[in-house]
Each structure stands twice: as C-alpha cells, then as structure tokens.
Coordinates of C-alpha atoms in Angstrom, one line a residue:
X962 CA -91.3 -18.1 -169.3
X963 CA -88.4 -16.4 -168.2
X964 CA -86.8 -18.2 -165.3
X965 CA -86.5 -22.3 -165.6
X966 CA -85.7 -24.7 -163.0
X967 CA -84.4 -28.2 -163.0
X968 CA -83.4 -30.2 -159.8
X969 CA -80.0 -32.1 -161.2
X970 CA -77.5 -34.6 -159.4
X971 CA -73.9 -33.6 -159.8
X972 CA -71.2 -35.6 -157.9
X973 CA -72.9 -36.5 -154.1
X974 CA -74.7 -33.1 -154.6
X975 CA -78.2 -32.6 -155.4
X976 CA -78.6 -29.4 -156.9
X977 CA -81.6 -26.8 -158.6
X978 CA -80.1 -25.4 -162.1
X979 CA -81.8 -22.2 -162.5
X980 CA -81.7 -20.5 -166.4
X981 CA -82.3 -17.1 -166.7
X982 CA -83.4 -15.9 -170.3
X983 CA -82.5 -12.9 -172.2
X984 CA -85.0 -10.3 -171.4
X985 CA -86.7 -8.7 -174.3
X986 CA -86.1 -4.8 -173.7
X987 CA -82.5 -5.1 -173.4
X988 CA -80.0 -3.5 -172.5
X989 CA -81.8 -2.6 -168.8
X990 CA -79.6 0.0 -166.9
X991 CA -79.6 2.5 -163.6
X992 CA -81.6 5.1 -164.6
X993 CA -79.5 7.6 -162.3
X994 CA -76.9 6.1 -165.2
X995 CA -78.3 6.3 -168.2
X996 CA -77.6 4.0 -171.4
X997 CA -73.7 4.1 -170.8
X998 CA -71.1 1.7 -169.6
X999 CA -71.7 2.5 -165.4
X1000 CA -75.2 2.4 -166.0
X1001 CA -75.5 -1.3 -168.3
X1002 CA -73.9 -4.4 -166.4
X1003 CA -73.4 -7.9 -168.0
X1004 CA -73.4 -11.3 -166.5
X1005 CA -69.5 -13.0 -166.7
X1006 CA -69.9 -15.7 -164.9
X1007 CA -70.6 -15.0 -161.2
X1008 CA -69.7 -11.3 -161.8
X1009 CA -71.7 -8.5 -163.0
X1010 CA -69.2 -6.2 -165.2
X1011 CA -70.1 -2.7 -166.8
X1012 CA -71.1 -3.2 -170.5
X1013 CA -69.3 -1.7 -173.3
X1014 CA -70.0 0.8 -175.8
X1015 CA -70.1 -1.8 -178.3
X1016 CA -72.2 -4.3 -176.6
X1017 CA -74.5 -1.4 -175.4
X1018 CA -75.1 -1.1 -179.0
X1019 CA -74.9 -5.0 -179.9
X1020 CA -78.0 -5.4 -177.3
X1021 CA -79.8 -2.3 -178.8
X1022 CA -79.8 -3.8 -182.3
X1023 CA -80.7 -7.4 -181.0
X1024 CA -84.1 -6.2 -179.6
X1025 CA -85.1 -3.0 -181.6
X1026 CA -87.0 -5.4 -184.3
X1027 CA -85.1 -4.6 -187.4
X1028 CA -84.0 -7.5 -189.2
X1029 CA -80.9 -7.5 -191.7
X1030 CA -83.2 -8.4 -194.2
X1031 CA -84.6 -5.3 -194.2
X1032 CA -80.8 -3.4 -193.4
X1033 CA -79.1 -1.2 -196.2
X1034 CA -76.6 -3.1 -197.6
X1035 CA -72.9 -1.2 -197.6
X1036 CA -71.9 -3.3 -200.3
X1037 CA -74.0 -1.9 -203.2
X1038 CA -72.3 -3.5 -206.2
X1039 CA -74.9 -6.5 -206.3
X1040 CA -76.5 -8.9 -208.7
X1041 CA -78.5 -12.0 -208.5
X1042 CA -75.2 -13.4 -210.8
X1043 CA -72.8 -13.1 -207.9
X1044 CA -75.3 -14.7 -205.5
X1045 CA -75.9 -17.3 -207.5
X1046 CA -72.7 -17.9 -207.3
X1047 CA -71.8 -17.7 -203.9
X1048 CA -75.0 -20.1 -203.1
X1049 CA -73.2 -22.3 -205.4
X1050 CA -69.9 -22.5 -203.8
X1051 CA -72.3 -23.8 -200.8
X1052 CA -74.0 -26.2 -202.8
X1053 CA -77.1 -24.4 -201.9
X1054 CA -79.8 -24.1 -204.8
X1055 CA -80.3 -21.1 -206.1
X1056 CA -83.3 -21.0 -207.6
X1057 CA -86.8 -18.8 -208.2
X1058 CA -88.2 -20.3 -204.8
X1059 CA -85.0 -20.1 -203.1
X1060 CA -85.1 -16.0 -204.2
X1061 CA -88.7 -16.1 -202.9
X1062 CA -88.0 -17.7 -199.6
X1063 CA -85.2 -15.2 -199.7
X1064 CA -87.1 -11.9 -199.9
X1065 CA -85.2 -11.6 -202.7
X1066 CA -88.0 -11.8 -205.7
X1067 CA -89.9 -8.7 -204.5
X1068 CA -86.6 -6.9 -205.6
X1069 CA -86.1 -8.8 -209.0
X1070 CA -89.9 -7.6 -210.3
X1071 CA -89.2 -4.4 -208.9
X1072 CA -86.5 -4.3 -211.8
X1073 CA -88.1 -6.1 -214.3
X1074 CA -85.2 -7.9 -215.3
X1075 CA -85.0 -10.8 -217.8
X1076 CA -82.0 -12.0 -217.6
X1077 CA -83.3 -14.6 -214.5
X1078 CA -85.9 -16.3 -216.6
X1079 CA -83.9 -17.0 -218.9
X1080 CA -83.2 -21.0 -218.3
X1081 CA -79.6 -20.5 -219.0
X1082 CA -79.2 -19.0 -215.6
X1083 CA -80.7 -21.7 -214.1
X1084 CA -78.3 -24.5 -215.2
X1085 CA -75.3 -25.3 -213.8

C-alpha cells in the first residue's frame, strides 16, 4: 500500500496523518521536462523544490535494482586479510559462514586460495 491513514489527537485537535511512501519508479518528472532539475521536484516539507543533479542520480540508483553487492569496487587492493580485520575492529565474526552470508565465498573458490583454511586465520 502506498498511501496510510491514521486518525491522531494532537493538542484539542483531532487530526488524519496521512504517509505517503516512496514510489518505486522514481524519480517521476514532467515529461515536457525531461529527467533534469525543472522537470524532477522533491517534497521539503510543505514545498515542492526542483531536484538536483545529484539527487536525480541518487533516486536513479535507489530503484534501478543493482545492489552494491554486485557494484565494482574502486578500491581494488583487497584481501580477505584486511576484512578480517576490519570485521574485527567491530567485533563482528569473521568467519567461513560470515564470508558465505557475505557473498563473499563465491569469490574465495573462484581463486582457490588456501591461505583461509588454514585454522591460523581463524584465531584471534
């Protein structure tokens, strides 16, 4: 459901909150516009103000599917070393079923490495 309704007493004042969701084809524009700033409007507050160029794109990549799990990463120097690390500085396990969970053991058989079975990496 898109639109909600809930009758709420504020003050002396009874009053109908109405919530509006997030449609799922966004961003929705003028088609006289076109995909640009006079064309894509935001809610602020009581006002609707042209979009920017960077929330244009922001909405775009919110409802075109991709997932950052399956983004490029820029940062290409990677190993399952410094994750483990980083998961640790979390105190999150890092484990084989955390990698799973992850998405991330696909890309460890894919390289055949050894180094994560051995049980040295495992201890902390």
């Amino acid at each position: 459901m898109f639109v909600g309704y809930e009758p709420q007493h504020i003050g002396d004042k009874d009053i109908i909150a109405v919530t509006i969701q997030k449609g799922t084809d966004r961003p929705y524009y003028l088609g006289s516009k076109g995909l640009k700033p006079s064309g894509v409007y935001v809610r602020n507050g009581t006002s609707s103000d042209p979009a920017t160029d960077t929330a244009i794109r922001r909405m775009i990549k919110e409802t075109d599917g991709d997932s950052f799990e399956s983004m490029r990463s820029l940062e290409q120097n990677l190993s399952f070393e410094a994750a483990k690390k980083q998961f640790e500085k979390q105190n999150i396990p890092f484990d084989a079923a955390k990698m799973q969970t992850l998405g991330m053991m696909v890309s460890f058989l894919q390289r055949k490495s050894t180094k994560l079975l051995q049980p040295d990496f495992w201890r902390n």
